[in-house]
């Protein structure tokens, strides 16, 4: 599946333009798209999600319950021609200390991204912000910070990926902005070694998807700046899917508790129980046949074995060779009341007995 996690949506976007853009994205081969609503700091106290749910809901997120009716059936047919739609929010951050409402914003939207504009905000987004899943960068402008390997790789190791929007290059007529985009892209690829990059369009829905490009064209474009075909494929499929699935788990689960799903190819519990019952019945039948048919020939052997075992037990009790009874290999009798002696204590007792017996003999010899 191919992903485009940034299609710009505004409250002024007409439903017809939005639907046309989504259909065009579907025709290009994108299976999942995200409608992006941009916020500027500070975040309002009461946050609501005004983005309409146009296409189908991603399977990683909770599914809405809808009653079946003729109108919903026609709506489902219309949604089949649209890609899976997610709703996303992007926050422009200049001072990370005033963005304390990020958890509220993350709960209202499916995805949450940050676009830092200062060095302090970029460092906080890479190392400490836990509610965001993407760091969206405007590479067509000169930033007051540099893309250094240490903070960039810290973000990648935390699971926060960098988003690069190619419409800032293809839909921009300013030659200086294009040159700045290429320079920033080369620096980002050098800092991250091509890892943790997500490619998106940032096409405007009001323009009917003018900034959209086919996935093959996007990979060929970024291959010129060090992002090979393999990493380009990951930037359009593997990495954005990881972001979407991770955010879905955050919203479905609670503190690490996730859903239990049926694994493919695994036997259901009811069928496994029935098979186990059938196996037990077969074993019981085999035991009955064995005891009725061939059990008479084996009875003497069993009796002999029982006699031998009983004789061994009696001899063991008589000789006092049980370890828990405190017996030894050299002594007999009932020694159950005696404590168990260690090897050292037994050796000392043996030496004492030898001295006691050797003393009178030596006296008689003299």
Coordinates of C-alpha atoms in Angstrom, one line a residue:
X1 CA 0.0 0.0 0.0
X2 CA 1.2 3.5 -0.9
X3 CA 0.6 6.5 1.4
X4 CA 0.3 10.2 1.0
X5 CA 0.0 11.7 4.5
X6 CA -0.4 15.3 3.6
X7 CA -3.2 16.8 1.5
X8 CA -3.9 20.3 2.6
X9 CA -7.4 20.9 3.9
X10 CA -8.9 24.2 5.0
X11 CA -12.4 25.1 6.2
X12 CA -12.9 26.8 2.8
X13 CA -12.4 23.6 0.9
X14 CA -15.4 22.7 -1.1
X15 CA -16.7 19.1 -0.9
X16 CA -16.6 18.7 -4.7
X17 CA -12.9 19.8 -4.8
X18 CA -12.0 17.5 -2.0
X19 CA -13.7 14.5 -3.6
X20 CA -12.1 15.2 -7.0
X21 CA -8.6 15.4 -5.3
X22 CA -9.2 12.2 -3.5
X23 CA -10.3 10.4 -6.6
X24 CA -7.3 11.7 -8.5
X25 CA -5.0 10.5 -5.7
X26 CA -6.6 7.0 -5.9
X27 CA -6.1 6.9 -9.7
X28 CA -2.4 7.6 -9.2
X29 CA -2.1 4.6 -7.0
X30 CA -2.2 6.0 -3.4
X31 CA -4.3 3.7 -1.2
X32 CA -4.2 5.8 2.0
X33 CA -4.2 9.6 2.2
X34 CA -4.4 12.1 5.2
X35 CA -6.2 15.4 5.1
X36 CA -4.0 17.9 6.9
X37 CA -5.3 20.8 9.0
X38 CA -2.6 23.3 10.1
X39 CA -2.7 25.1 13.4
X40 CA -0.6 28.0 14.6
X41 CA 0.5 28.3 18.2
X42 CA -1.0 28.7 20.7
X43 CA -3.5 25.8 20.4
X44 CA -7.1 26.8 21.4
X45 CA -8.5 25.5 24.6
X46 CA -11.4 23.7 23.0
X47 CA -10.3 21.5 20.1
X48 CA -12.7 20.0 17.6
X49 CA -12.0 18.1 14.4
X50 CA -13.8 19.8 11.5
X51 CA -12.4 17.5 8.8
X52 CA -15.1 15.3 7.3
X53 CA -14.6 11.6 7.1
X54 CA -15.0 11.2 3.4
X55 CA -13.3 7.9 2.6
X56 CA -13.2 4.6 4.4
X57 CA -11.6 4.4 7.9
X58 CA -8.2 2.7 8.3
X59 CA -8.3 -0.7 9.9
X60 CA -5.8 0.4 12.6
X61 CA -8.3 2.9 14.0
X62 CA -11.6 2.3 15.8
X63 CA -14.4 1.6 13.2
X64 CA -17.6 3.7 13.5
X65 CA -20.8 1.8 14.0
X66 CA -23.4 2.7 11.4
X67 CA -26.9 1.3 10.9
X68 CA -27.5 -0.3 7.5
X69 CA -29.9 1.6 5.2
X70 CA -30.3 2.3 1.5
X71 CA -28.6 5.6 1.9
X72 CA -25.6 4.1 3.7
X73 CA -25.4 1.4 0.9
X74 CA -25.1 4.1 -1.7
X75 CA -22.6 6.0 0.4
X76 CA -20.5 2.8 0.7
X77 CA -20.5 2.4 -3.1
X78 CA -19.3 6.0 -3.4
X79 CA -16.6 5.5 -0.8
X80 CA -15.2 2.5 -2.7
X81 CA -13.8 4.8 -5.4
X82 CA -12.0 6.9 -2.7
X83 CA -8.8 6.0 -0.8
X84 CA -8.7 5.3 2.9
X85 CA -8.8 8.7 4.5
X86 CA -7.1 9.9 7.7
X87 CA -7.5 13.2 9.5
X88 CA -4.3 14.9 10.6
X89 CA -3.2 18.1 12.4
X90 CA 0.0 19.9 12.0
X91 CA 1.2 22.5 14.5
X92 CA 3.6 25.3 13.7
X93 CA 5.9 25.4 16.8
X94 CA 8.3 28.2 17.6
X95 CA 8.4 27.9 21.4
X96 CA 7.9 24.3 22.8
X97 CA 7.0 25.6 26.3
X98 CA 3.6 26.9 25.2
X99 CA 2.4 23.8 23.5
X100 CA 0.9 22.0 26.5
X101 CA -2.3 21.2 24.7
X102 CA -0.7 18.7 22.3
X103 CA -2.3 15.7 24.0
X104 CA -5.8 17.2 23.5
X105 CA -5.0 17.8 19.8
X106 CA -3.6 14.3 19.4
X107 CA -6.8 12.8 20.8
X108 CA -9.0 14.7 18.4
X109 CA -7.1 13.8 15.2
X110 CA -5.8 10.5 13.8
X111 CA -2.2 11.9 13.2
X112 CA -0.3 14.7 14.8
X113 CA 2.7 16.4 13.2
X114 CA 4.9 19.3 14.2
X115 CA 6.6 21.9 12.0
X116 CA 9.4 23.6 14.0
X117 CA 10.5 27.0 13.0
X118 CA 13.3 27.6 15.5
X119 CA 16.3 25.7 16.7
X120 CA 14.9 25.2 20.2
X121 CA 11.6 23.8 18.7
X122 CA 13.5 21.5 16.4
X123 CA 15.6 20.1 19.2
X124 CA 12.5 19.5 21.4
X125 CA 10.6 17.8 18.5
X126 CA 13.5 15.5 17.9
X127 CA 14.2 14.5 21.5
X128 CA 11.3 15.2 23.9
X129 CA 7.9 15.6 22.3
X130 CA 6.0 12.4 22.8
X131 CA 2.6 13.2 21.2
X132 CA 3.8 13.8 17.7
X133 CA 4.6 11.1 15.1
X134 CA 6.0 13.3 12.2
X135 CA 8.3 16.3 11.9
X136 CA 7.1 18.1 8.9
X137 CA 9.7 20.3 7.3
X138 CA 9.3 23.2 4.9
X139 CA 12.5 22.7 2.9
X140 CA 11.8 25.6 0.5
X141 CA 12.8 28.2 3.1
X142 CA 16.1 28.8 4.9
X143 CA 15.9 27.6 8.5
X144 CA 17.8 29.1 11.5
X145 CA 19.0 25.6 12.4
X146 CA 21.0 22.9 10.7
X147 CA 20.1 19.3 10.3
X148 CA 22.7 17.6 12.5
X149 CA 23.0 13.8 12.7
X150 CA 22.7 13.5 16.4
X151 CA 19.2 15.1 16.9
X152 CA 18.0 13.7 13.6
X153 CA 19.0 10.1 14.5
X154 CA 17.6 10.5 18.0
X155 CA 14.2 11.3 16.5
X156 CA 14.4 8.3 14.1
X157 CA 15.3 6.0 17.0
X158 CA 12.3 7.3 18.9
X159 CA 10.0 6.5 16.0
X160 CA 9.4 10.1 15.0
X161 CA 10.0 10.4 11.2
X162 CA 10.8 13.4 9.0
X163 CA 8.3 14.4 6.3
X164 CA 9.4 15.9 3.0
X165 CA 6.7 17.4 0.8
X166 CA 7.6 17.4 -2.9
X167 CA 5.0 20.0 -3.9
X168 CA 7.2 22.6 -2.4
X169 CA 9.5 21.9 -5.3
X170 CA 7.3 20.9 -8.2
X171 CA 4.6 23.5 -7.6
X172 CA 6.9 26.3 -6.8
X173 CA 7.8 28.8 -9.5
X174 CA 10.5 30.5 -7.5
X175 CA 14.0 29.4 -8.6
X176 CA 15.6 30.4 -5.3
X177 CA 13.1 28.4 -3.3
X178 CA 13.8 25.3 -5.5
X179 CA 17.5 25.7 -4.9
X180 CA 16.9 26.0 -1.1
X181 CA 14.8 22.9 -1.2
X182 CA 17.5 20.9 -2.9
X183 CA 20.2 22.1 -0.5
X184 CA 18.0 21.3 2.5
X185 CA 17.1 17.9 1.1
X186 CA 20.8 17.0 0.6
X187 CA 21.6 18.0 4.1
X188 CA 18.7 16.0 5.6
X189 CA 19.7 12.9 3.6
X190 CA 23.3 13.3 4.8
X191 CA 22.2 13.7 8.5
X192 CA 19.8 10.7 8.5
X193 CA 21.6 8.6 5.9
X194 CA 18.3 8.3 4.1
X195 CA 16.5 6.6 7.1
X196 CA 13.3 7.7 8.7
X197 CA 12.0 9.9 5.8
X198 CA 8.4 10.0 4.7
X199 CA 7.5 11.5 1.3
X200 CA 4.2 13.4 1.0
X201 CA 2.7 15.7 -1.5
X202 CA 1.2 18.6 0.5
X203 CA -1.1 19.2 -2.5
X204 CA -3.9 21.6 -1.9
X205 CA -7.4 20.1 -2.2
X206 CA -8.8 23.4 -3.4
X207 CA -6.6 23.2 -6.5
X208 CA -7.9 19.8 -7.5
X209 CA -4.7 17.9 -6.8
X210 CA -2.4 19.9 -9.0
X211 CA 0.7 19.2 -6.9
X212 CA 0.1 15.4 -6.9
X213 CA 2.6 13.1 -8.7
X214 CA 2.7 9.4 -9.4
X215 CA 4.7 7.3 -6.9
X216 CA 7.2 6.3 -9.6
X217 CA 7.8 9.9 -10.6
X218 CA 8.4 10.8 -6.9
X219 CA 11.0 8.0 -6.4
X220 CA 12.8 9.0 -9.6
X221 CA 12.8 12.6 -8.5
X222 CA 14.3 12.0 -5.1
X223 CA 16.8 9.4 -6.4
X224 CA 18.8 12.4 -7.8
X225 CA 19.5 13.6 -4.2
X226 CA 20.7 10.3 -2.6
X227 CA 17.4 8.7 -1.8
X228 CA 17.6 5.4 -3.8
X229 CA 14.7 3.4 -5.2
X230 CA 14.7 1.1 -2.2
X231 CA 14.6 3.9 0.4
X232 CA 12.1 5.8 -1.8
X233 CA 9.8 2.8 -1.8
X234 CA 10.1 2.7 2.0
X235 CA 9.4 6.4 2.2
X236 CA 6.1 5.9 0.4
X237 CA 5.0 2.6 1.9
X238 CA 6.8 1.1 4.9
X239 CA 7.6 4.3 6.9
X240 CA 4.2 5.9 6.6
X241 CA 2.4 2.6 7.3
X242 CA 4.5 2.3 10.5
X243 CA 3.3 5.8 11.6
X244 CA -0.3 5.0 10.9
X245 CA -0.3 1.6 12.7
X246 CA 1.5 3.1 15.7
X247 CA -1.0 5.9 16.0
X248 CA -3.8 3.4 15.7
X249 CA -2.5 1.3 18.5
X250 CA -2.2 4.4 20.7
X251 CA -5.9 5.2 20.1
X252 CA -7.1 1.6 20.4
X253 CA -5.1 0.5 23.4
X254 CA -4.4 2.0 26.8
X255 CA -1.0 2.0 28.3
X256 CA 0.3 -0.8 26.2
X257 CA -2.8 -2.9 26.2
X258 CA -3.6 -3.9 22.6
X259 CA -6.3 -5.9 20.8
X260 CA -6.0 -9.7 20.5
X261 CA -6.6 -10.7 16.9
X262 CA -7.0 -14.1 15.3
X263 CA -3.7 -15.2 13.7
X264 CA -3.8 -16.4 10.1
X265 CA -3.6 -20.2 9.8
X266 CA -4.2 -20.9 13.5
X267 CA -6.8 -23.4 14.6
X268 CA -9.7 -21.8 16.5
X269 CA -10.1 -22.8 20.1
X270 CA -13.4 -24.6 19.7
X271 CA -12.1 -26.7 16.8
X272 CA -8.9 -27.4 18.7
X273 CA -11.0 -28.6 21.7
X274 CA -13.0 -30.9 19.5
X275 CA -9.9 -32.4 18.0
X276 CA -8.5 -32.9 21.5
X277 CA -11.7 -34.7 22.7
X278 CA -11.6 -37.0 19.6
X279 CA -7.9 -37.8 20.4
X280 CA -8.7 -38.6 24.0
X281 CA -11.6 -40.9 22.9
X282 CA -9.3 -42.7 20.5
X283 CA -6.7 -43.3 23.2
X284 CA -9.3 -44.7 25.6
X285 CA -10.6 -47.1 22.9
X286 CA -7.0 -48.3 22.3
X287 CA -6.5 -48.9 26.0
X288 CA -9.7 -50.9 26.3
X289 CA -8.8 -53.1 23.3
X290 CA -5.3 -53.6 24.7
X291 CA -6.6 -54.6 28.1
X292 CA -9.2 -57.0 26.7
X293 CA -7.2 -58.6 23.9
X294 CA -3.6 -58.8 24.9
X295 CA -3.6 -58.0 28.6
X296 CA -3.8 -61.7 29.7
X297 CA -0.4 -62.5 28.3
X298 CA 1.3 -59.7 30.1
X299 CA -0.3 -60.3 33.5
X300 CA 2.5 -62.7 34.8
X301 CA 5.1 -60.2 33.8
X302 CA 3.3 -57.5 35.6
X303 CA 3.0 -59.7 38.7
X304 CA 6.7 -60.6 38.6
X305 CA 7.6 -56.9 38.2
X306 CA 5.3 -56.0 41.1
X307 CA 6.9 -58.7 43.2
X308 CA 10.4 -57.6 42.3
X309 CA 9.6 -54.0 43.1
X310 CA 7.9 -54.9 46.4
X311 CA 10.9 -57.1 47.3
X312 CA 13.3 -54.3 46.5
X313 CA 11.2 -51.9 48.6
X314 CA 11.2 -54.4 51.5
X315 CA 14.9 -55.0 51.3
X316 CA 15.5 -51.3 51.1
X317 CA 13.5 -50.7 54.2
X318 CA 15.2 -53.6 56.0
X319 CA 18.7 -52.6 55.1
X320 CA 18.0 -49.0 56.0
X321 CA 19.2 -47.6 52.6
X322 CA 16.6 -44.9 52.2
X323 CA 18.2 -41.5 52.2
X324 CA 15.4 -39.8 53.8
X325 CA 15.4 -42.4 56.6
X326 CA 18.9 -41.5 57.5
X327 CA 20.3 -44.9 56.6
X328 CA 23.8 -45.6 55.2
X329 CA 25.2 -48.3 52.9
X330 CA 27.1 -49.9 55.7
X331 CA 24.6 -50.0 58.5
X332 CA 21.3 -51.7 59.0
X333 CA 18.3 -51.5 61.3
X334 CA 15.7 -48.9 61.8
X335 CA 17.4 -45.5 61.7
X336 CA 14.5 -43.4 60.9
X337 CA 14.9 -41.4 64.1
X338 CA 18.6 -40.6 63.5
X339 CA 19.5 -37.4 61.7
X340 CA 21.0 -37.4 58.2
X341 CA 24.9 -37.2 58.5
X342 CA 27.1 -35.5 56.0
X343 CA 30.2 -37.1 54.5
X344 CA 32.5 -35.2 56.8
X345 CA 30.5 -36.1 59.9
X346 CA 30.5 -39.8 58.8
X347 CA 34.2 -39.7 58.3
X348 CA 34.8 -38.2 61.8
X349 CA 32.7 -40.9 63.4
X350 CA 34.5 -43.6 61.5
X351 CA 37.9 -42.3 62.6
X352 CA 36.6 -42.1 66.2
X353 CA 35.5 -45.8 66.1
X354 CA 38.9 -46.8 64.7
X355 CA 40.7 -45.0 67.5
X356 CA 38.4 -46.6 70.1
X357 CA 39.1 -50.1 68.7
X358 CA 42.8 -49.6 68.2
X359 CA 43.4 -48.4 71.7
X360 CA 42.7 -51.6 73.7
X361 CA 44.5 -53.7 71.1
X362 CA 47.7 -51.7 71.5
X363 CA 47.4 -51.9 75.3
X364 CA 47.2 -55.7 75.2
X365 CA 50.2 -56.0 72.9
X366 CA 52.3 -54.0 75.4

